[in-house]
mmCIF file of C-alpha atoms and ligand atoms in Angstrom:
data_model
loop_
_atom_site.group_PDB
_atom_site.id
_atom_site.type_symbol
_atom_site.label_atom_id
_atom_site.label_comp_id
_atom_site.label_asym_id
_atom_site.label_seq_id
_atom_site.Cartn_x
_atom_site.Cartn_y
_atom_site.Cartn_z
ATOM 1 C CA UNK T 1 101.873 112.800 103.746
ATOM 2 C CA UNK T 2 100.732 113.520 100.194
ATOM 3 C CA UNK T 3 102.563 110.808 98.325
ATOM 4 C CA UNK T 4 101.806 110.945 94.587
ATOM 5 C CA UNK T 5 99.271 108.213 94.040
ATOM 6 C CA UNK T 6 99.229 105.590 91.336
ATOM 7 C CA UNK T 7 95.639 106.608 90.532
ATOM 8 C CA UNK T 8 96.927 109.972 89.292
ATOM 9 C CA UNK T 9 98.974 108.376 86.514
ATOM 10 C CA UNK T 10 97.291 107.878 83.149
ATOM 11 C CA UNK T 11 98.960 104.567 82.394
ATOM 12 C CA UNK T 12 96.644 103.207 79.673
ATOM 13 C CA UNK T 13 98.730 102.135 76.709
ATOM 14 C CA UNK T 14 101.955 103.066 78.526
ATOM 15 C CA UNK T 15 104.935 101.256 79.989
ATOM 16 C CA UNK T 16 105.441 101.436 83.733
ATOM 17 C CA UNK T 17 108.746 100.687 85.449
ATOM 18 C CA UNK T 18 107.671 99.128 88.739
ATOM 19 C CA UNK T 19 110.145 98.725 91.617
ATOM 20 C CA UNK T 20 108.983 95.978 93.947
ATOM 21 C CA UNK T 21 110.618 94.295 96.907
ATOM 22 C CA UNK T 22 110.604 90.654 95.821
ATOM 23 C CA UNK T 23 113.579 89.980 98.091
ATOM 24 C CA UNK T 24 111.927 86.816 99.413
ATOM 25 C CA UNK T 25 113.595 84.292 101.735
ATOM 26 C CA UNK T 26 115.011 81.265 99.907
ATOM 27 C CA UNK T 27 115.374 77.758 101.316
ATOM 28 C CA UNK T 28 119.108 77.231 101.994
ATOM 29 C CA UNK T 29 119.123 73.620 100.792
ATOM 30 C CA UNK T 30 116.852 73.762 97.714
ATOM 31 C CA UNK T 31 116.922 77.467 96.764
ATOM 32 C CA UNK T 32 113.111 77.420 96.574
ATOM 33 C CA UNK T 33 111.079 80.426 97.753
ATOM 34 C CA UNK T 34 110.208 79.702 101.377
ATOM 35 C CA UNK T 35 107.801 82.609 101.889
ATOM 36 C CA UNK T 36 106.246 84.637 99.060
ATOM 37 C CA UNK T 37 104.409 87.183 101.267
ATOM 38 C CA UNK T 38 106.323 90.112 99.833
ATOM 39 C CA UNK T 39 105.323 89.100 96.295
ATOM 40 C CA UNK T 40 101.680 88.566 97.214
ATOM 41 C CA UNK T 41 101.501 91.970 98.905
ATOM 42 C CA UNK T 42 102.498 93.780 95.709
ATOM 43 C CA UNK T 43 99.997 91.944 93.493
ATOM 44 C CA UNK T 44 97.253 94.603 93.952
ATOM 45 C CA UNK T 45 99.590 97.274 92.524
ATOM 46 C CA UNK T 46 100.592 95.020 89.666
ATOM 47 C CA UNK T 47 97.001 94.115 88.853
ATOM 48 C CA UNK T 48 95.807 97.695 89.053
ATOM 49 C CA UNK T 49 98.411 98.770 86.498
ATOM 50 C CA UNK T 50 97.694 95.851 84.171
ATOM 51 C CA UNK T 51 93.917 96.259 84.415
ATOM 52 C CA UNK T 52 94.303 99.901 83.465
ATOM 53 C CA UNK T 53 95.960 98.890 80.236
ATOM 54 C CA UNK T 54 99.617 99.364 81.111
ATOM 55 C CA UNK T 55 102.456 96.975 80.466
ATOM 56 C CA UNK T 56 104.810 96.569 83.399
ATOM 57 C CA UNK T 57 108.582 96.335 83.541
ATOM 58 C CA UNK T 58 109.263 94.902 86.935
ATOM 59 C CA UNK T 59 112.504 95.284 88.846
ATOM 60 C CA UNK T 60 113.664 94.065 92.241
ATOM 61 C CA UNK T 61 116.735 93.015 94.120
ATOM 62 C CA UNK T 62 117.143 89.549 95.610
ATOM 63 C CA UNK T 63 119.665 88.870 98.371
ATOM 64 C CA UNK T 64 123.100 90.449 98.436
ATOM 65 C CA UNK T 65 124.892 89.016 95.395
ATOM 66 C CA UNK T 66 128.654 89.024 95.764
ATOM 67 C CA UNK T 67 129.497 88.119 92.211
ATOM 68 C CA UNK T 68 127.932 89.684 89.154
ATOM 69 C CA UNK T 69 125.704 86.811 88.110
ATOM 70 C CA UNK T 70 124.856 84.442 90.914
ATOM 71 C CA UNK T 71 122.361 81.968 89.431
ATOM 72 C CA UNK T 72 120.958 81.238 92.909
ATOM 73 C CA UNK T 73 119.870 84.876 93.132
ATOM 74 C CA UNK T 74 118.511 85.226 89.605
ATOM 75 C CA UNK T 75 115.062 86.760 89.275
ATOM 76 C CA UNK T 76 114.258 84.043 86.719
ATOM 77 C CA UNK T 77 112.913 81.844 89.542
ATOM 78 C CA UNK T 78 110.888 84.763 90.841
ATOM 79 C CA UNK T 79 109.408 85.355 87.371
ATOM 80 C CA UNK T 80 108.432 81.662 87.243
ATOM 81 C CA UNK T 81 106.750 81.913 90.637
ATOM 82 C CA UNK T 82 104.955 85.087 89.582
ATOM 83 C CA UNK T 83 103.344 83.080 86.768
ATOM 84 C CA UNK T 84 101.699 80.861 89.372
ATOM 85 C CA UNK T 85 100.439 83.920 91.264
ATOM 86 C CA UNK T 86 99.045 85.578 88.137
ATOM 87 C CA UNK T 87 97.755 82.705 86.035
ATOM 88 C CA UNK T 88 96.740 83.736 82.533
ATOM 89 C CA UNK T 89 99.110 86.693 82.441
ATOM 90 C CA UNK T 90 101.917 86.826 79.958
ATOM 91 C CA UNK T 91 105.153 87.133 81.951
ATOM 92 C CA UNK T 92 108.545 87.419 80.267
ATOM 93 C CA UNK T 93 112.020 87.451 81.760
ATOM 94 C CA UNK T 94 114.994 89.517 80.682
ATOM 95 C CA UNK T 95 118.376 88.012 81.675
ATOM 96 C CA UNK T 96 119.683 91.585 81.739
ATOM 97 C CA UNK T 97 118.297 94.618 83.525
ATOM 98 C CA UNK T 98 119.722 97.190 81.089
ATOM 99 C CA UNK T 99 121.139 97.194 77.571
ATOM 100 C CA UNK T 100 119.904 96.520 74.053
ATOM 101 C CA UNK T 101 118.394 93.079 74.775
ATOM 102 C CA UNK T 102 116.402 94.312 77.748
ATOM 103 C CA UNK T 103 115.324 97.363 75.740
ATOM 104 C CA UNK T 104 114.044 95.342 72.794
ATOM 105 C CA UNK T 105 112.152 92.975 75.128
ATOM 106 C CA UNK T 106 110.611 96.029 76.801
ATOM 107 C CA UNK T 107 109.726 97.525 73.434
ATOM 108 C CA UNK T 108 107.929 94.425 72.209
ATOM 109 C CA UNK T 109 105.929 94.148 75.442
ATOM 110 C CA UNK T 110 102.176 94.203 74.750
ATOM 111 C CA UNK T 111 99.512 95.823 76.911
ATOM 112 C CA UNK T 112 98.761 93.774 80.003
ATOM 113 C CA UNK T 113 102.095 91.957 79.827
ATOM 114 C CA UNK T 114 104.924 91.887 82.365
ATOM 115 C CA UNK T 115 108.662 91.876 81.810
ATOM 116 C CA UNK T 116 110.741 90.875 84.840
ATOM 117 C CA UNK T 117 114.269 92.310 84.724
ATOM 118 C CA UNK T 118 117.258 90.421 86.144
ATOM 119 C CA UNK T 119 118.314 91.090 89.772
ATOM 120 C CA UNK T 120 119.054 94.800 89.952
ATOM 121 C CA UNK T 121 121.869 94.181 92.437
ATOM 122 C CA UNK T 122 123.842 92.228 89.835
ATOM 123 C CA UNK T 123 124.879 95.753 88.780
ATOM 124 C CA UNK T 124 127.190 97.542 91.195
ATOM 125 C CA UNK T 125 125.956 100.871 89.809
ATOM 126 C CA UNK T 126 122.655 100.249 91.620
ATOM 127 C CA UNK T 127 124.211 100.677 95.051
ATOM 128 C CA UNK T 128 127.121 102.963 94.086
ATOM 129 C CA UNK T 129 128.000 105.740 96.519
ATOM 130 C CA UNK T 130 128.573 108.018 93.518
ATOM 131 C CA UNK T 131 125.356 109.805 92.605
ATOM 132 C CA UNK T 132 126.428 110.267 88.984
ATOM 133 C CA UNK T 133 127.052 106.529 88.559
ATOM 134 C CA UNK T 134 123.626 105.783 90.036
ATOM 135 C CA UNK T 135 121.952 108.412 87.859
ATOM 136 C CA UNK T 136 123.531 107.045 84.649
ATOM 137 C CA UNK T 137 122.352 103.559 85.575
ATOM 138 C CA UNK T 138 118.852 104.808 86.422
ATOM 139 C CA UNK T 139 118.687 106.563 83.030
ATOM 140 C CA UNK T 140 119.306 103.238 81.304
ATOM 141 C CA UNK T 141 116.424 101.685 83.256
ATOM 142 C CA UNK T 142 114.066 104.618 82.797
ATOM 143 C CA UNK T 143 114.522 104.909 79.031
ATOM 144 C CA UNK T 144 112.447 101.710 78.719
ATOM 145 C CA UNK T 145 109.338 103.219 80.349
ATOM 146 C CA UNK T 146 106.942 106.200 80.500
ATOM 147 C CA UNK T 147 106.223 106.092 84.241
ATOM 148 C CA UNK T 148 107.877 104.914 87.444
ATOM 149 C CA UNK T 149 105.999 103.355 90.361
ATOM 150 C CA UNK T 150 107.657 102.410 93.651
ATOM 151 C CA UNK T 151 106.021 99.663 95.693
ATOM 152 C CA UNK T 152 109.191 98.493 97.463
ATOM 153 C CA UNK T 153 108.575 99.593 101.037
ATOM 154 C CA UNK T 154 111.100 97.052 102.345
ATOM 155 C CA UNK T 155 113.849 98.878 100.421
ATOM 156 C CA UNK T 156 112.616 102.463 100.933
ATOM 157 C CA UNK T 157 115.468 103.203 103.359
ATOM 158 C CA UNK T 158 118.045 102.653 100.615
ATOM 159 C CA UNK T 159 119.258 105.508 98.402
ATOM 160 C CA UNK T 160 119.791 103.161 95.468
ATOM 161 C CA UNK T 161 119.396 103.936 91.765
ATOM 162 C CA UNK T 162 116.201 101.914 91.235
ATOM 163 C CA UNK T 163 114.610 103.622 94.244
ATOM 164 C CA UNK T 164 115.936 107.147 94.519
ATOM 165 C CA UNK T 165 117.202 108.199 91.082
ATOM 166 C CA UNK T 166 114.463 106.502 89.016
ATOM 167 C CA UNK T 167 111.793 108.385 90.954
ATOM 168 C CA UNK T 168 113.398 111.636 89.936
ATOM 169 C CA UNK T 169 113.772 110.785 86.254
ATOM 170 C CA UNK T 170 110.204 109.776 85.322
ATOM 171 C CA UNK T 171 106.718 110.928 86.325
ATOM 172 C CA UNK T 172 106.363 108.768 89.407
ATOM 173 C CA UNK T 173 103.995 107.539 92.102
ATOM 174 C CA UNK T 174 103.803 105.283 95.124
ATOM 175 C CA UNK T 175 102.323 101.817 94.675
ATOM 176 C CA UNK T 176 99.432 100.645 96.859
ATOM 177 C CA UNK T 177 101.625 98.651 99.265
ATOM 178 C CA UNK T 178 104.141 101.450 99.792
ATOM 179 C CA UNK T 179 101.334 103.920 100.392
ATOM 180 C CA UNK T 180 99.586 101.643 102.884
ATOM 181 C CA UNK T 181 102.771 101.000 104.867
ATOM 182 C CA UNK T 182 103.538 104.711 105.099
ATOM 183 C CA UNK T 183 99.939 105.615 105.976
ATOM 184 C CA UNK T 184 99.909 103.131 108.877
ATOM 185 C CA UNK T 185 103.292 104.196 110.265
ATOM 186 C CA UNK T 186 102.586 107.888 109.808
ATOM 187 C CA UNK T 187 99.364 107.552 111.754
ATOM 188 C CA UNK T 188 101.145 105.755 114.586
ATOM 189 C CA UNK T 189 103.766 108.435 115.010
ATOM 190 C CA UNK T 190 101.584 111.468 114.404
ATOM 191 C CA UNK T 191 98.123 110.750 115.797
ATOM 192 C CA UNK T 192 97.766 107.270 117.297
ATOM 193 C CA UNK T 193 94.541 106.333 119.026
ATOM 194 C CA UNK T 194 95.422 106.188 122.714
ATOM 195 C CA UNK T 195 96.444 104.400 124.800
ATOM 196 C CA UNK T 196 99.322 103.635 122.418
ATOM 197 C CA UNK T 197 101.501 100.759 123.625
ATOM 198 C CA UNK T 198 104.791 99.730 121.993
ATOM 199 C CA UNK T 199 106.221 96.282 122.663
ATOM 200 C CA UNK T 200 109.922 96.202 121.873
ATOM 201 C CA UNK T 201 112.132 93.143 122.210
ATOM 202 C CA UNK T 202 115.038 91.387 120.548
ATOM 203 C CA UNK T 203 118.658 90.692 121.279
ATOM 204 C CA UNK T 204 120.309 94.082 121.341
ATOM 205 C CA UNK T 205 119.352 97.364 122.886
ATOM 206 C CA UNK T 206 121.875 99.056 120.573
ATOM 207 C CA UNK T 207 119.874 98.249 117.428
ATOM 208 C CA UNK T 208 116.661 99.650 118.925
ATOM 209 C CA UNK T 209 118.019 102.672 120.818
ATOM 210 C CA UNK T 210 117.050 105.203 118.156
ATOM 211 C CA UNK T 211 113.538 103.747 117.891
ATOM 212 C CA UNK T 212 113.147 103.821 121.665
ATOM 213 C CA UNK T 213 114.416 107.424 121.822
ATOM 214 C CA UNK T 214 111.668 108.425 119.406
ATOM 215 C CA UNK T 215 108.877 106.242 120.809
ATOM 216 C CA UNK T 216 109.515 107.448 124.319
ATOM 217 C CA UNK T 217 107.891 110.774 123.432
ATOM 218 C CA UNK T 218 105.009 109.178 121.547
ATOM 219 C CA UNK T 219 103.866 105.881 123.093
ATOM 220 C CA UNK T 220 101.992 105.924 126.415
ATOM 221 C CA UNK T 221 103.832 102.804 127.521
ATOM 222 C CA UNK T 222 106.766 100.800 126.175
ATOM 223 C CA UNK T 223 106.976 97.168 127.236
ATOM 224 C CA UNK T 224 110.488 95.812 127.022
ATOM 225 C CA UNK T 225 111.390 92.163 126.525
ATOM 226 C CA UNK T 226 114.107 89.985 125.006
ATOM 227 C CA UNK T 227 117.768 90.182 125.916
ATOM 228 C CA UNK T 228 117.690 93.973 125.711
ATOM 229 C CA UNK T 229 115.654 94.006 128.922
ATOM 230 C CA UNK T 230 118.766 92.875 130.825
ATOM 231 C CA UNK T 231 120.774 95.921 129.747
ATOM 232 C CA UNK T 232 117.927 98.080 131.072
ATOM 233 C CA UNK T 233 117.720 96.146 134.358
ATOM 234 C CA UNK T 234 121.503 96.181 134.819
ATOM 235 C CA UNK T 235 121.505 99.963 134.243
ATOM 236 C CA UNK T 236 119.241 100.153 137.306
ATOM 237 C CA UNK T 237 121.722 98.010 139.283
ATOM 238 C CA UNK T 238 119.503 94.919 139.256
ATOM 239 C CA UNK T 239 121.415 91.608 139.104
ATOM 240 C CA UNK T 240 121.020 89.813 135.788
ATOM 241 C CA UNK T 241 123.430 86.865 136.275
ATOM 242 C CA UNK T 242 125.053 85.809 133.005
ATOM 243 C CA UNK T 243 122.327 87.310 130.782
ATOM 244 C CA UNK T 244 123.296 89.065 127.580
ATOM 245 C CA UNK T 245 124.166 92.673 128.504
ATOM 246 C CA UNK T 246 125.582 95.394 126.271
ATOM 247 C CA UNK T 247 127.843 97.112 128.803
ATOM 248 C CA UNK T 248 128.699 100.019 126.509
ATOM 249 C CA UNK T 249 125.009 100.983 126.330
ATOM 250 C CA UNK T 250 124.206 100.906 130.035
ATOM 251 C CA UNK T 251 124.226 104.669 130.433
ATOM 252 C CA UNK T 252 122.034 105.208 127.362
ATOM 253 C CA UNK T 253 119.544 102.634 128.636
ATOM 254 C CA UNK T 254 119.527 104.439 131.983
ATOM 255 C CA UNK T 255 118.875 107.765 130.256
ATOM 256 C CA UNK T 256 116.004 106.453 128.132
ATOM 257 C CA UNK T 257 114.123 105.435 131.269
ATOM 258 C CA UNK T 258 114.670 108.941 132.630
ATOM 259 C CA UNK T 259 113.555 110.506 129.363
ATOM 260 C CA UNK T 260 110.364 108.444 129.498
ATOM 261 C CA UNK T 261 109.629 109.587 133.038
ATOM 262 C CA UNK T 262 110.324 113.206 132.056
ATOM 263 C CA UNK T 263 107.791 112.869 129.222
ATOM 264 C CA UNK T 264 105.322 111.223 131.591
ATOM 265 C CA UNK T 265 105.521 107.947 129.671
ATOM 266 C CA UNK T 266 106.277 104.540 131.062
ATOM 267 C CA UNK T 267 109.009 102.082 130.201
ATOM 268 C CA UNK T 268 108.016 98.789 131.751
ATOM 269 C CA UNK T 269 110.617 96.111 132.413
ATOM 270 C CA UNK T 270 110.085 92.401 133.152
ATOM 271 C CA UNK T 271 109.304 91.608 136.794
ATOM 272 C CA UNK T 272 110.097 87.902 136.465
ATOM 273 C CA UNK T 273 112.056 85.725 134.063
ATOM 274 C CA UNK T 274 112.528 82.210 132.765
ATOM 275 C CA UNK T 275 116.222 81.588 133.321
ATOM 276 C CA UNK T 276 118.597 78.801 132.374
ATOM 277 C CA UNK T 277 122.021 77.720 133.566
ATOM 278 C CA UNK T 278 123.150 77.582 129.929
ATOM 279 C CA UNK T 279 122.105 78.964 126.556
ATOM 280 C CA UNK T 280 119.878 76.109 125.460
ATOM 281 C CA UNK T 281 117.035 73.920 126.637
ATOM 282 C CA UNK T 282 119.230 71.331 128.357
ATOM 283 C CA UNK T 283 120.381 73.501 131.266
ATOM 284 C CA UNK T 284 118.719 73.919 134.651
ATOM 285 C CA UNK T 285 115.633 76.010 133.931
ATOM 286 C CA UNK T 286 113.522 77.903 136.467
ATOM 287 C CA UNK T 287 111.361 80.975 136.994
ATOM 288 C CA UNK T 288 112.816 83.792 139.109
ATOM 289 C CA UNK T 289 111.648 87.214 140.307
ATOM 290 C CA UNK T 290 113.194 90.465 139.091
ATOM 291 C CA UNK T 291 116.871 89.811 139.880
ATOM 292 C CA UNK T 292 118.608 86.839 138.283
ATOM 293 C CA UNK T 293 120.979 84.710 140.404
ATOM 294 C CA UNK T 294 124.642 84.182 139.487
ATOM 295 C CA UNK T 295 125.156 81.335 137.007
ATOM 296 C CA UNK T 296 121.771 81.828 135.280
ATOM 297 C CA UNK T 297 120.801 83.792 132.197
ATOM 298 C CA UNK T 298 117.452 85.292 131.272
ATOM 299 C CA UNK T 299 115.864 83.479 128.329
ATOM 300 C CA UNK T 300 112.250 84.696 128.332
ATOM 301 C CA UNK T 301 109.888 86.953 130.260
ATOM 302 C CA UNK T 302 108.240 85.104 133.170
ATOM 303 C CA UNK T 303 104.521 84.294 133.673
ATOM 304 C CA UNK T 304 103.794 87.365 135.840
ATOM 305 C CA UNK T 305 105.341 89.662 133.244
ATOM 306 C CA UNK T 306 103.394 87.885 130.498
ATOM 307 C CA UNK T 307 100.123 88.507 132.346
ATOM 308 C CA UNK T 308 101.036 92.091 133.154
ATOM 309 C CA UNK T 309 102.048 92.878 129.558
ATOM 310 C CA UNK T 310 98.930 91.122 128.189
ATOM 311 C CA UNK T 311 96.716 93.236 130.430
ATOM 312 C CA UNK T 312 98.317 96.491 129.271
ATOM 313 C CA UNK T 313 98.138 95.406 125.626
ATOM 314 C CA UNK T 314 94.461 94.418 125.822
ATOM 315 C CA UNK T 315 93.502 97.835 127.177
ATOM 316 C CA UNK T 316 95.309 99.683 124.357
ATOM 317 C CA UNK T 317 93.801 101.214 121.236
ATOM 318 C CA UNK T 318 97.064 101.058 119.267
ATOM 319 C CA UNK T 319 99.765 98.431 119.693
ATOM 320 C CA UNK T 320 103.066 98.304 117.840
ATOM 321 C CA UNK T 321 105.221 95.198 118.251
ATOM 322 C CA UNK T 322 108.801 94.695 117.120
ATOM 323 C CA UNK T 323 111.112 91.986 118.460
ATOM 324 C CA UNK T 324 110.658 88.720 120.395
ATOM 325 C CA UNK T 325 110.366 88.589 124.208
ATOM 326 C CA UNK T 326 112.796 85.708 124.541
ATOM 327 C CA UNK T 327 114.713 83.039 122.664
ATOM 328 C CA UNK T 328 111.447 82.046 120.995
ATOM 329 C CA UNK T 329 113.171 79.694 118.538
ATOM 330 C CA UNK T 330 113.491 77.273 121.508
ATOM 331 C CA UNK T 331 110.143 75.927 122.679
ATOM 332 C CA UNK T 332 110.876 76.304 126.398
ATOM 333 C CA UNK T 333 111.536 80.020 125.948
ATOM 334 C CA UNK T 334 108.780 80.868 123.484
ATOM 335 C CA UNK T 335 105.816 81.448 125.825
ATOM 336 C CA UNK T 336 106.545 85.159 126.359
ATOM 337 C CA UNK T 337 106.616 85.943 122.654
ATOM 338 C CA UNK T 338 103.430 83.964 121.963
ATOM 339 C CA UNK T 339 101.703 85.665 124.905
ATOM 340 C CA UNK T 340 102.240 89.016 123.136
ATOM 341 C CA UNK T 341 100.743 87.670 119.892
ATOM 342 C CA UNK T 342 97.728 86.267 121.773
ATOM 343 C CA UNK T 343 97.111 89.501 123.686
ATOM 344 C CA UNK T 344 97.394 91.577 120.524
ATOM 345 C CA UNK T 345 94.857 89.349 118.793
ATOM 346 C CA UNK T 346 92.292 90.507 121.366
ATOM 347 C CA UNK T 347 92.899 94.239 120.919
ATOM 348 C CA UNK T 348 90.001 96.294 119.608
ATOM 349 C CA UNK T 349 92.072 98.802 117.724
ATOM 350 C CA UNK T 350 95.138 99.039 115.535
ATOM 351 C CA UNK T 351 97.718 96.260 115.861
ATOM 352 C CA UNK T 352 100.906 96.595 113.876
ATOM 353 C CA UNK T 353 103.676 94.004 113.754
ATOM 354 C CA UNK T 354 107.121 94.607 112.252
ATOM 355 C CA UNK T 355 110.448 92.792 112.186
ATOM 356 C CA UNK T 356 111.238 89.340 110.802
ATOM 357 C CA UNK T 357 111.283 87.466 114.125
ATOM 358 C CA UNK T 358 107.991 88.870 115.409
ATOM 359 C CA UNK T 359 106.306 88.156 112.079
ATOM 360 C CA UNK T 360 107.696 84.618 112.059
ATOM 361 C CA UNK T 361 106.462 84.019 115.620
ATOM 362 C CA UNK T 362 103.097 85.437 114.640
ATOM 363 C CA UNK T 363 102.810 83.085 111.670
ATOM 364 C CA UNK T 364 103.677 80.145 113.952
ATOM 365 C CA UNK T 365 100.900 81.164 116.312
ATOM 366 C CA UNK T 366 98.391 81.317 113.439
ATOM 367 C CA UNK T 367 97.192 84.756 114.528
ATOM 368 C CA UNK T 368 98.298 86.752 111.485
ATOM 369 C CA UNK T 369 94.698 87.386 110.391
ATOM 370 C CA UNK T 370 93.930 89.034 113.719
ATOM 371 C CA UNK T 371 96.417 91.877 113.187
ATOM 372 C CA UNK T 372 95.517 95.088 111.421
ATOM 373 C CA UNK T 373 98.848 95.429 109.700
ATOM 374 C CA UNK T 374 101.927 93.270 109.218
ATOM 375 C CA UNK T 375 104.737 95.356 107.856
ATOM 376 C CA UNK T 376 106.834 94.050 104.958
ATOM 377 C CA UNK T 377 109.749 96.272 105.924
ATOM 378 C CA UNK T 378 112.318 95.428 108.583
ATOM 379 C CA UNK T 379 115.003 98.126 108.364
ATOM 380 C CA UNK T 380 112.623 100.538 106.607
ATOM 381 C CA UNK T 381 110.057 100.266 109.417
ATOM 382 C CA UNK T 382 112.669 100.823 112.106
ATOM 383 C CA UNK T 383 114.195 103.812 110.318
ATOM 384 C CA UNK T 384 110.771 105.366 109.858
ATOM 385 C CA UNK T 385 110.008 104.882 113.548
ATOM 386 C CA UNK T 386 113.377 106.420 114.396
ATOM 387 C CA UNK T 387 112.120 109.576 112.701
ATOM 388 C CA UNK T 388 114.515 109.288 109.745
ATOM 389 C CA UNK T 389 113.535 110.392 106.258
ATOM 390 C CA UNK T 390 113.418 107.391 103.911
ATOM 391 C CA UNK T 391 115.144 108.077 100.550
ATOM 392 C CA UNK T 392 112.404 106.184 98.655
ATOM 393 C CA UNK T 393 109.793 108.520 100.103
ATOM 394 C CA UNK T 394 111.863 111.684 99.780
ATOM 395 C CA UNK T 395 112.370 110.980 96.056
ATOM 396 C CA UNK T 396 108.640 110.504 95.447
ATOM 397 C CA UNK T 397 107.858 113.741 97.277
ATOM 398 C CA UNK T 398 110.418 115.696 95.255
HETATM 399 P P1 AMP Z 401 116.664 91.205 117.050
HETATM 400 O O1 AMP Z 401 117.221 90.810 115.720
HETATM 401 O O2 AMP Z 401 117.491 92.233 117.771
HETATM 402 O O3 AMP Z 401 115.210 91.563 116.991
HETATM 403 O O4 AMP Z 401 116.790 89.916 117.980
HETATM 404 C C1 AMP Z 401 116.111 88.713 117.734
HETATM 405 C C2 AMP Z 401 116.833 87.606 118.460
HETATM 406 O O5 AMP Z 401 116.891 87.932 119.835
HETATM 407 C C3 AMP Z 401 116.146 86.270 118.359
HETATM 408 O O6 AMP Z 401 116.935 85.398 117.593
HETATM 409 C C4 AMP Z 401 116.053 85.814 119.809
HETATM 410 O O7 AMP Z 401 116.440 84.459 120.001
HETATM 411 C C5 AMP Z 401 117.046 86.722 120.504
HETATM 412 N N1 AMP Z 401 116.735 86.854 121.929
HETATM 413 C C6 AMP Z 401 115.583 87.230 122.493
HETATM 414 N N2 AMP Z 401 115.640 87.158 123.836
HETATM 415 C C7 AMP Z 401 116.877 86.731 124.143
HETATM 416 C C8 AMP Z 401 117.545 86.451 125.367
HETATM 417 N N3 AMP Z 401 116.916 86.594 126.525
HETATM 418 N N4 AMP Z 401 118.822 86.020 125.309
HETATM 419 C C9 AMP Z 401 119.445 85.862 124.137
HETATM 420 N N5 AMP Z 401 118.868 86.119 122.929
HETATM 421 C C10 AMP Z 401 117.591 86.541 122.939
#
């Protein structure tokens, strides 16, 4: 995909409006940033622009503000944290994203300086369903700059003003992070090195159906784990006790397995399970073979399945992982998820991890450095893998 590249913009002496995804998790009790990965991953784009003599007007959303100015979701704290990540850089904050004050701060910005605008979602125009409202808002943002760069992969599936309309109003390009994310995903879906194995887990089959529908024609094998495995097993009339099952999706689960077989691909389901008599670590816990007895629920993939999945993963050239294999937040049901991380760490090929839970489990296992790519996008990654066109990308390709 020929995304316009940041290198093609002659930014020296110019102002660049940069959309980043600094929507970082905040500690519920203190409000402090609990993980700044998303900020760190956009630093190369920021530095490239600054080193080329641009000044940068930075915009992002943070959380889902319900009222117009929620101090807990102000980008002021983000601007402060950015100072620690870019020591020596002059970083200013504008308490407004548009309007005369923001404009005069942008105007007085010197080369190599950064102006962080207030949370873009404090303005309902940003997410308006009315294209004209979004365009008028985007015009107010764009009048402060000469160029637009989008590095917000995590928000690329949103047709919002700062993503979609801004890209159409100014000469624009993709930032380094956005480009890398798209390059990796595009390669997976168009020409993966084979064998290509997808490991898909999580609570609900319904939220991953579209991804599975698409992967079933592309991956050589799909390994299923998490609660969604029980909907698949139940669709094949295997007893799953009191496990979480989405009854209304049984027939679709059944059909996906058929579609895989038709395409000569494999969907592999757990052959044993760690089960518990209640949802928690205090119940009666045991390992059972494929069918789960009445009064027990599946909480994690069992040791045989772990070994089997690990073997398939280790022989792959491309592995994509999204979603935990069990209730990994509880220690007794975390082995399956960690087994995937460990097996992936040994792969000699591309290993791509997406989705908040899988990334969190990976960071707990200390194996992050062993992966080729950890995606910063949750919803954006899934929508791309579903085969949908992401508005952020469409706008850049206009
Ligand atoms: P998702 O957001 O769909 O990727 O689901 C992630 C959640 O699925 C995690 O919070 C896991 O605890 C949960 N999960 C995984 N396996 C199971 C299971 N066997 N039973 C209930 N919840 C599960």
